[in-house]
Amino acid sequence: MTAPDAETQMQFLFALRSRGVTEASVLAAMEAVDRGLFLRGIFSSRAYEDVPLPISCGQTISQPSVVGLMTQALQVSPRDTVLEVGTGSGYQAAILAKLARRVYTIDRHNRLVREARQVFQSLRLANITSLVGDGSYGLPDQAPFDRIIVTAAAEDPPGPLLSQLKVGGIMVVPVGQSDAVQTLIRVRKTEIGLEYDELRPVRFVPLLEGLGKET
Ligand code: SAM
């Protein structure tokens, strides 16, 4: 996989901006992380298109503009510790790693975590810790988190994740009962409770219980 040429990179960034990704730090992080490294086989030639694409274990790497919009909604700062539920290819985690102090990412598929870890190592992203497990329960040993991002759709924001969010923290999660379209929501934890914002319709694979069977 070769890095995108200047014109491809320009079109990639243009597509992100035209779909609402305007925050300079997020665009810079997305410019710095080559999406092609997170794809394999025939799909790597489509890495710079604004579409979701298949990865191992029947999962998907999200659409770049959705990755950008979710990252933007998370308002990550350089001192933040972030939890991502749904490592998938590792692309979202790598972008978060450019913006945050530390990123924990968890997926229920061992194979996805193993493959993502190889890319993190090749990019020398030493501030990512990747783990296999059911992310609906979060990571109590590493909690609380400044930011939590869930990249699979839940019927409701999982309770353990809400309780592992710091006061002042933000969580972004696709929520909905339908398999087809869900609503991306942002939850802010304040001293007096939780504030919810509906951001936009999205399509994500479901947040499933337990571990995946693939090795
Ligand atoms: N963020 C990923 C990326 O950048 O490529 C895309 C994530 S993909 C749309 C959703 C991921 O959530 C899948 O890899 C799936 O295995 C994972 N997933 C689903 N339910 C989960 C759970 N309970 N715990 C952890 N991961 C889960």
mmCIF file of C-alpha atoms and ligand atoms in Angstrom:
data_model
loop_
_atom_site.group_PDB
_atom_site.id
_atom_site.type_symbol
_atom_site.label_atom_id
_atom_site.label_comp_id
_atom_site.label_asym_id
_atom_site.label_seq_id
_atom_site.Cartn_x
_atom_site.Cartn_y
_atom_site.Cartn_z
ATOM 1 C CA MET A 1 0.000 0.000 0.000
ATOM 2 C CA THR A 2 1.479 3.316 -1.035
ATOM 3 C CA ALA A 3 0.538 6.638 0.574
ATOM 4 C CA PRO A 4 -2.038 8.693 -1.361
ATOM 5 C CA ASP A 5 -0.702 11.194 -3.907
ATOM 6 C CA ALA A 6 -1.235 14.911 -3.274
ATOM 7 C CA GLU A 7 -4.348 15.138 -5.464
ATOM 8 C CA THR A 8 -6.027 12.118 -3.843
ATOM 9 C CA GLN A 9 -5.236 13.527 -0.401
ATOM 10 C CA MET A 10 -6.681 16.911 -1.413
ATOM 11 C CA GLN A 11 -9.919 15.286 -2.650
ATOM 12 C CA PHE A 12 -10.137 13.214 0.543
ATOM 13 C CA LEU A 13 -9.861 16.341 2.718
ATOM 14 C CA PHE A 14 -12.245 18.269 0.472
ATOM 15 C CA ALA A 15 -14.890 15.540 0.876
ATOM 16 C CA LEU A 16 -14.459 15.674 4.652
ATOM 17 C CA ARG A 17 -14.859 19.463 4.751
ATOM 18 C CA SER A 18 -17.879 19.435 2.464
ATOM 19 C CA ARG A 19 -19.581 16.954 4.833
ATOM 20 C CA GLY A 20 -19.039 19.157 7.862
ATOM 21 C CA VAL A 21 -15.635 18.131 9.226
ATOM 22 C CA THR A 22 -14.225 21.621 9.721
ATOM 23 C CA GLU A 23 -12.250 21.451 12.985
ATOM 24 C CA ALA A 24 -8.586 22.061 12.057
ATOM 25 C CA SER A 25 -7.111 19.622 14.592
ATOM 26 C CA VAL A 26 -9.406 16.806 13.394
ATOM 27 C CA LEU A 27 -8.576 17.476 9.726
ATOM 28 C CA ALA A 28 -4.856 17.515 10.575
ATOM 29 C CA ALA A 29 -5.154 14.178 12.403
ATOM 30 C CA MET A 30 -7.046 12.667 9.471
ATOM 31 C CA GLU A 31 -4.457 14.007 7.049
ATOM 32 C CA ALA A 32 -1.701 12.406 9.130
ATOM 33 C CA VAL A 33 -3.276 8.927 9.363
ATOM 34 C CA ASP A 34 -3.302 7.009 6.068
ATOM 35 C CA ARG A 35 -6.628 5.099 5.895
ATOM 36 C CA GLY A 36 -5.088 2.754 3.309
ATOM 37 C CA LEU A 37 -2.981 1.118 6.045
ATOM 38 C CA PHE A 38 -6.146 -0.128 7.779
ATOM 39 C CA LEU A 39 -7.552 -1.935 4.741
ATOM 40 C CA ARG A 40 -6.506 -5.180 3.076
ATOM 41 C CA GLY A 41 -6.769 -6.744 -0.366
ATOM 42 C CA ILE A 42 -9.014 -5.275 -3.027
ATOM 43 C CA PHE A 43 -10.549 -2.712 -0.681
ATOM 44 C CA SER A 44 -7.292 -0.825 -0.103
ATOM 45 C CA SER A 45 -7.637 0.756 -3.567
ATOM 46 C CA ARG A 46 -10.839 2.442 -2.313
ATOM 47 C CA ALA A 47 -9.318 3.747 0.934
ATOM 48 C CA TYR A 48 -9.731 7.436 0.058
ATOM 49 C CA GLU A 49 -13.396 7.244 -0.940
ATOM 50 C CA ASP A 50 -15.909 8.525 1.601
ATOM 51 C CA VAL A 51 -17.543 5.123 2.078
ATOM 52 C CA PRO A 52 -17.532 2.394 4.737
ATOM 53 C CA LEU A 53 -15.642 -0.705 3.571
ATOM 54 C CA PRO A 54 -15.435 -4.363 4.681
ATOM 55 C CA ILE A 55 -12.690 -5.518 7.062
ATOM 56 C CA SER A 56 -12.036 -8.910 8.720
ATOM 57 C CA CYS A 57 -14.655 -10.755 10.831
ATOM 58 C CA GLY A 58 -17.578 -9.426 8.734
ATOM 59 C CA GLN A 59 -17.105 -5.913 10.192
ATOM 60 C CA THR A 60 -16.604 -2.507 8.577
ATOM 61 C CA ILE A 61 -14.268 0.449 8.707
ATOM 62 C CA SER A 62 -16.518 3.487 9.070
ATOM 63 C CA GLN A 63 -17.036 6.190 6.457
ATOM 64 C CA PRO A 64 -14.245 8.788 6.871
ATOM 65 C CA SER A 65 -16.657 11.738 7.150
ATOM 66 C CA VAL A 66 -18.541 9.925 9.957
ATOM 67 C CA VAL A 67 -15.201 9.233 11.693
ATOM 68 C CA GLY A 68 -14.413 12.951 11.358
ATOM 69 C CA LEU A 69 -17.809 14.112 12.618
ATOM 70 C CA MET A 70 -17.722 11.746 15.601
ATOM 71 C CA THR A 71 -14.179 12.836 16.469
ATOM 72 C CA GLN A 72 -15.209 16.479 16.180
ATOM 73 C CA ALA A 73 -18.266 15.911 18.402
ATOM 74 C CA LEU A 74 -16.015 14.314 21.028
ATOM 75 C CA GLN A 75 -13.996 17.579 21.463
ATOM 76 C CA VAL A 76 -10.800 15.752 22.399
ATOM 77 C CA SER A 77 -7.998 17.710 24.037
ATOM 78 C CA PRO A 78 -4.330 16.688 24.378
ATOM 79 C CA ARG A 79 -4.714 15.831 28.083
ATOM 80 C CA ASP A 80 -7.649 13.469 27.579
ATOM 81 C CA THR A 81 -7.857 9.749 28.180
ATOM 82 C CA VAL A 82 -10.267 8.271 25.650
ATOM 83 C CA LEU A 83 -12.046 4.923 25.534
ATOM 84 C CA GLU A 84 -13.146 3.623 22.133
ATOM 85 C CA VAL A 85 -15.572 0.670 22.043
ATOM 86 C CA GLY A 86 -15.271 -1.092 18.664
ATOM 87 C CA THR A 87 -11.644 -1.083 17.472
ATOM 88 C CA GLY A 88 -12.544 -2.604 14.095
ATOM 89 C CA SER A 89 -9.682 -1.724 11.740
ATOM 90 C CA GLY A 90 -8.060 0.631 14.264
ATOM 91 C CA TYR A 91 -8.498 3.707 12.028
ATOM 92 C CA GLN A 92 -10.632 5.710 14.473
ATOM 93 C CA ALA A 93 -8.299 4.853 17.371
ATOM 94 C CA ALA A 94 -5.255 6.027 15.385
ATOM 95 C CA ILE A 95 -6.911 9.395 14.720
ATOM 96 C CA LEU A 96 -7.843 9.737 18.392
ATOM 97 C CA ALA A 97 -4.241 8.907 19.320
ATOM 98 C CA LYS A 98 -3.093 12.016 17.410
ATOM 99 C CA LEU A 99 -5.401 14.195 19.538
ATOM 100 C CA ALA A 100 -5.448 12.623 23.006
ATOM 101 C CA ARG A 101 -2.939 11.703 25.684
ATOM 102 C CA ARG A 102 -3.976 8.037 25.806
ATOM 103 C CA VAL A 103 -6.467 5.888 23.930
ATOM 104 C CA TYR A 104 -7.901 2.583 25.143
ATOM 105 C CA THR A 105 -9.659 0.645 22.418
ATOM 106 C CA ILE A 106 -11.565 -2.602 22.811
ATOM 107 C CA ASP A 107 -13.164 -5.036 20.367
ATOM 108 C CA ARG A 108 -14.911 -8.397 20.827
ATOM 109 C CA HIS A 109 -12.881 -9.901 17.946
ATOM 110 C CA ASN A 110 -9.374 -11.029 18.815
ATOM 111 C CA ARG A 111 -8.356 -11.023 15.141
ATOM 112 C CA LEU A 112 -9.327 -7.376 14.639
ATOM 113 C CA VAL A 113 -7.398 -6.288 17.734
ATOM 114 C CA ARG A 114 -4.350 -8.278 16.597
ATOM 115 C CA GLU A 115 -4.407 -6.744 13.111
ATOM 116 C CA ALA A 116 -5.020 -3.209 14.405
ATOM 117 C CA ARG A 117 -2.141 -3.566 16.878
ATOM 118 C CA GLN A 118 0.246 -4.340 14.014
ATOM 119 C CA VAL A 119 -0.746 -1.098 12.274
ATOM 120 C CA PHE A 120 -0.410 0.921 15.505
ATOM 121 C CA GLN A 121 3.103 -0.493 15.926
ATOM 122 C CA SER A 122 4.055 0.303 12.327
ATOM 123 C CA LEU A 123 2.871 3.895 12.902
ATOM 124 C CA ARG A 124 4.678 4.059 16.269
ATOM 125 C CA LEU A 125 1.455 5.040 18.026
ATOM 126 C CA ALA A 126 2.648 4.162 21.511
ATOM 127 C CA ASN A 127 -0.264 5.866 23.307
ATOM 128 C CA ILE A 128 -2.874 3.261 22.245
ATOM 129 C CA THR A 129 -3.722 0.274 24.440
ATOM 130 C CA SER A 130 -5.837 -2.286 22.572
ATOM 131 C CA LEU A 131 -7.764 -5.031 24.304
ATOM 132 C CA VAL A 132 -10.113 -7.899 23.481
ATOM 133 C CA GLY A 133 -13.409 -7.970 25.362
ATOM 134 C CA ASP A 134 -17.032 -6.950 25.509
ATOM 135 C CA GLY A 135 -16.753 -3.174 25.456
ATOM 136 C CA SER A 136 -20.327 -2.666 26.710
ATOM 137 C CA TYR A 137 -18.862 -3.086 30.187
ATOM 138 C CA GLY A 138 -16.106 -0.537 29.521
ATOM 139 C CA LEU A 139 -12.777 -0.867 31.291
ATOM 140 C CA PRO A 140 -13.404 -0.408 35.025
ATOM 141 C CA ASP A 141 -9.688 -0.725 35.852
ATOM 142 C CA GLN A 142 -8.772 2.213 33.620
ATOM 143 C CA ALA A 143 -11.855 4.364 34.337
ATOM 144 C CA PRO A 144 -12.857 7.146 34.587
ATOM 145 C CA PHE A 145 -12.465 8.469 31.038
ATOM 146 C CA ASP A 146 -12.576 12.054 29.757
ATOM 147 C CA ARG A 147 -14.108 10.884 26.498
ATOM 148 C CA ILE A 148 -15.870 7.708 25.346
ATOM 149 C CA ILE A 149 -16.711 6.866 21.737
ATOM 150 C CA VAL A 150 -18.792 3.855 20.756
ATOM 151 C CA THR A 151 -18.477 2.834 17.115
ATOM 152 C CA ALA A 152 -21.263 0.229 17.103
ATOM 153 C CA ALA A 153 -24.968 0.898 17.637
ATOM 154 C CA ALA A 154 -26.594 0.302 21.020
ATOM 155 C CA GLU A 155 -30.290 0.383 21.936
ATOM 156 C CA ASP A 156 -29.387 2.800 24.730
ATOM 157 C CA PRO A 157 -26.067 4.248 25.894
ATOM 158 C CA PRO A 158 -24.622 1.360 27.970
ATOM 159 C CA GLY A 159 -24.916 2.072 31.719
ATOM 160 C CA PRO A 160 -21.380 0.915 32.621
ATOM 161 C CA LEU A 161 -19.971 3.354 30.039
ATOM 162 C CA LEU A 162 -22.007 6.250 31.434
ATOM 163 C CA SER A 163 -20.727 5.472 34.913
ATOM 164 C CA GLN A 164 -17.108 5.331 33.652
ATOM 165 C CA LEU A 165 -17.357 8.850 32.157
ATOM 166 C CA LYS A 166 -15.826 11.666 34.228
ATOM 167 C CA VAL A 167 -17.926 14.625 35.314
ATOM 168 C CA GLY A 168 -17.283 17.117 32.507
ATOM 169 C CA GLY A 169 -16.776 14.207 30.115
ATOM 170 C CA ILE A 170 -18.373 13.558 26.731
ATOM 171 C CA MET A 171 -19.576 10.320 25.164
ATOM 172 C CA VAL A 172 -20.571 9.890 21.510
ATOM 173 C CA VAL A 173 -22.651 6.822 20.637
ATOM 174 C CA PRO A 174 -24.998 5.701 17.833
ATOM 175 C CA VAL A 175 -28.314 4.767 19.424
ATOM 176 C CA GLY A 176 -31.370 3.072 17.976
ATOM 177 C CA GLN A 177 -33.360 -0.104 17.765
ATOM 178 C CA SER A 178 -33.326 -0.309 14.009
ATOM 179 C CA ASP A 179 -30.560 -2.221 12.180
ATOM 180 C CA ALA A 180 -30.852 0.254 9.334
ATOM 181 C CA VAL A 181 -30.572 3.777 10.718
ATOM 182 C CA GLN A 182 -29.675 5.005 14.178
ATOM 183 C CA THR A 183 -29.169 8.437 15.724
ATOM 184 C CA LEU A 184 -25.730 9.618 16.740
ATOM 185 C CA ILE A 185 -26.014 11.154 20.170
ATOM 186 C CA ARG A 186 -23.638 13.102 22.393
ATOM 187 C CA VAL A 187 -23.912 12.730 26.150
ATOM 188 C CA ARG A 188 -22.313 15.255 28.496
ATOM 189 C CA LYS A 189 -21.909 14.354 32.140
ATOM 190 C CA THR A 190 -22.357 17.352 34.442
ATOM 191 C CA GLU A 191 -22.409 17.751 38.217
ATOM 192 C CA ILE A 192 -26.183 17.445 38.158
ATOM 193 C CA GLY A 193 -26.722 14.697 35.593
ATOM 194 C CA LEU A 194 -26.564 13.771 31.917
ATOM 195 C CA GLU A 195 -27.330 16.057 28.949
ATOM 196 C CA TYR A 196 -28.209 14.481 25.613
ATOM 197 C CA ASP A 197 -27.850 16.008 22.096
ATOM 198 C CA GLU A 198 -29.068 14.321 18.935
ATOM 199 C CA LEU A 199 -26.450 14.912 16.232
ATOM 200 C CA ARG A 200 -27.416 13.114 13.004
ATOM 201 C CA PRO A 201 -28.676 9.858 11.508
ATOM 202 C CA VAL A 202 -25.982 7.177 11.064
ATOM 203 C CA ARG A 203 -25.687 3.499 10.123
ATOM 204 C CA PHE A 204 -23.551 1.255 12.308
ATOM 205 C CA VAL A 205 -23.226 -2.476 12.913
ATOM 206 C CA PRO A 206 -24.784 -3.465 16.254
ATOM 207 C CA LEU A 207 -23.028 -3.561 19.596
ATOM 208 C CA LEU A 208 -23.120 -7.303 20.373
ATOM 209 C CA GLU A 209 -22.705 -9.186 23.610
ATOM 210 C CA GLY A 210 -19.728 -11.368 24.470
ATOM 211 C CA LEU A 211 -16.690 -12.283 22.409
ATOM 212 C CA GLY A 212 -16.549 -13.008 18.667
ATOM 213 C CA LYS A 213 -15.853 -16.605 17.576
ATOM 214 C CA GLU A 214 -13.192 -15.764 14.967
ATOM 215 C CA THR A 215 -9.601 -16.171 16.122
HETATM 216 N N1 SAM B 1 -13.943 2.087 14.806
HETATM 217 C C1 SAM B 1 -13.736 1.110 13.781
HETATM 218 C C2 SAM B 1 -12.725 1.527 12.762
HETATM 219 O O1 SAM B 1 -12.160 2.632 12.895
HETATM 220 O O2 SAM B 1 -12.463 0.741 11.862
HETATM 221 C C3 SAM B 1 -15.023 0.669 13.127
HETATM 222 C C4 SAM B 1 -15.857 -0.116 14.063
HETATM 223 S S1 SAM B 1 -16.975 -1.246 13.339
HETATM 224 C C5 SAM B 1 -18.143 -0.188 12.591
HETATM 225 C C6 SAM B 1 -17.790 -1.801 14.824
HETATM 226 C C7 SAM B 1 -16.901 -2.669 15.692
HETATM 227 O O3 SAM B 1 -17.558 -2.847 16.942
HETATM 228 C C8 SAM B 1 -16.664 -4.067 15.120
HETATM 229 O O4 SAM B 1 -15.305 -4.283 14.966
HETATM 230 C C9 SAM B 1 -17.272 -4.993 16.170
HETATM 231 O O5 SAM B 1 -16.541 -6.191 16.344
HETATM 232 C C10 SAM B 1 -17.207 -4.117 17.406
HETATM 233 N N2 SAM B 1 -18.139 -4.503 18.472
HETATM 234 C C11 SAM B 1 -19.461 -4.820 18.403
HETATM 235 N N3 SAM B 1 -19.935 -5.105 19.629
HETATM 236 C C12 SAM B 1 -18.902 -4.948 20.505
HETATM 237 C C13 SAM B 1 -18.762 -5.083 21.924
HETATM 238 N N4 SAM B 1 -19.777 -5.429 22.716
HETATM 239 N N5 SAM B 1 -17.544 -4.855 22.464
HETATM 240 C C14 SAM B 1 -16.488 -4.488 21.699
HETATM 241 N N6 SAM B 1 -16.553 -4.347 20.349
HETATM 242 C C15 SAM B 1 -17.749 -4.563 19.764
#
